[in-house]
CSV table of C-alpha atoms in Angstrom, one decimal:
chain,number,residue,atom,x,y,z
V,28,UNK,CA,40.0,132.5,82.7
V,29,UNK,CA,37.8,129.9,82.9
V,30,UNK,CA,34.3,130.5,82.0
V,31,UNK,CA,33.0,127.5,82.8
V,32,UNK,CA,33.8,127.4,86.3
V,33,UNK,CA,32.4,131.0,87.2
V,34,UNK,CA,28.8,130.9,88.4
V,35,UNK,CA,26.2,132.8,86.1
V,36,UNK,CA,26.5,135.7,89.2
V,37,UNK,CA,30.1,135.9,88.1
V,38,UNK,CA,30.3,135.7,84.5
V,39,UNK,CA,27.5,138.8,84.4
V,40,UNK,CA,29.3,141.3,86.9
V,41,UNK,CA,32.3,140.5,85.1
V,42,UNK,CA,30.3,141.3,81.2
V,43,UNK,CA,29.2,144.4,83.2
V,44,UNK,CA,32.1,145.4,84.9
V,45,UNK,CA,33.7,145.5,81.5
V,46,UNK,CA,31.1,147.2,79.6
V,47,UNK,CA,31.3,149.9,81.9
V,48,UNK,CA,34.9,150.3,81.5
V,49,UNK,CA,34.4,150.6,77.4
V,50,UNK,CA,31.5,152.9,78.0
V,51,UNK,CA,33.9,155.7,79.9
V,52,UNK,CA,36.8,155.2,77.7
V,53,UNK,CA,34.4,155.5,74.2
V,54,UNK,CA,32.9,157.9,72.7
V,55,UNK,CA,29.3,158.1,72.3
V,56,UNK,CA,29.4,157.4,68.5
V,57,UNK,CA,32.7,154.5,68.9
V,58,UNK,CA,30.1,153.0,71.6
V,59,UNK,CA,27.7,152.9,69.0
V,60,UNK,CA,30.0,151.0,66.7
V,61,UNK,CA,31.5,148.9,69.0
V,62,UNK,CA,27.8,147.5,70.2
V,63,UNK,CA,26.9,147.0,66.9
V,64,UNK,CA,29.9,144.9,66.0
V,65,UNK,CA,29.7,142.7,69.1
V,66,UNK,CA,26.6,141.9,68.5
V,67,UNK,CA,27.1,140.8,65.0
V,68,UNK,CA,30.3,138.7,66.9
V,69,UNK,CA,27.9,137.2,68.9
V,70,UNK,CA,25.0,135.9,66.4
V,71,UNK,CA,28.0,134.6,64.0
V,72,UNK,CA,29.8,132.9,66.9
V,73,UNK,CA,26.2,131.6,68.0
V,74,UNK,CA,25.7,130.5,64.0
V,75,UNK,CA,28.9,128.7,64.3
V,76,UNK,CA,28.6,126.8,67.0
V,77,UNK,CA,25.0,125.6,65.9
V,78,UNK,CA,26.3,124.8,63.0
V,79,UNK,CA,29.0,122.5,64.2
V,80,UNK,CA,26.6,120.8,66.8
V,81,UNK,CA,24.2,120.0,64.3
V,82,UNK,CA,26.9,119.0,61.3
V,83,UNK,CA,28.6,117.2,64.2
V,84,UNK,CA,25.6,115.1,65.4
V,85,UNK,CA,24.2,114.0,61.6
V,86,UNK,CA,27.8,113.2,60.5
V,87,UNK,CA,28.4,111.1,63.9
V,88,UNK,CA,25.0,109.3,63.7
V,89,UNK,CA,25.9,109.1,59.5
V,90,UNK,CA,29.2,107.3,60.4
V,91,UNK,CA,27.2,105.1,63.1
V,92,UNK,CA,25.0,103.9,60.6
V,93,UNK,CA,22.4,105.9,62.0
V,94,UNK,CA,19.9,108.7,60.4
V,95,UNK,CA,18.9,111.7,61.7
């Protein structure tokens, strides 16, 4: 699937569509797991990728001859 061609209408029916699915095949306290664990996914993928556009951009403009 390619995320980056859906419009933003797209991408959220589809996040919605499939939290609705989990939320009738869970149970209210796997629900409450699984929320809690997806949101830690997100904030480390989030930490991740700020961390390798930041590294990315001082180590390009280091190897440039360029500071910060």
């Amino acid at each position: 699937m390619e995320v980056c061609n859906m419009n933003p209408c797209e991408l959220t029916t589809l996040v919605t569509a499939l939290a609705n699915v989990l939320s009738q095949k869970l149970t209210d306290e796997e629900l409450e797991i699984f929320s809690a664990m997806t949101v830690q996914l997100g904030d480390t993928l989030e930490t991740i990728s700020a961390q390798r556009s930041i590294c990315c951009n001082s180590n390009c403009n280091l190897e440039n001859g360029s500071s910060f």
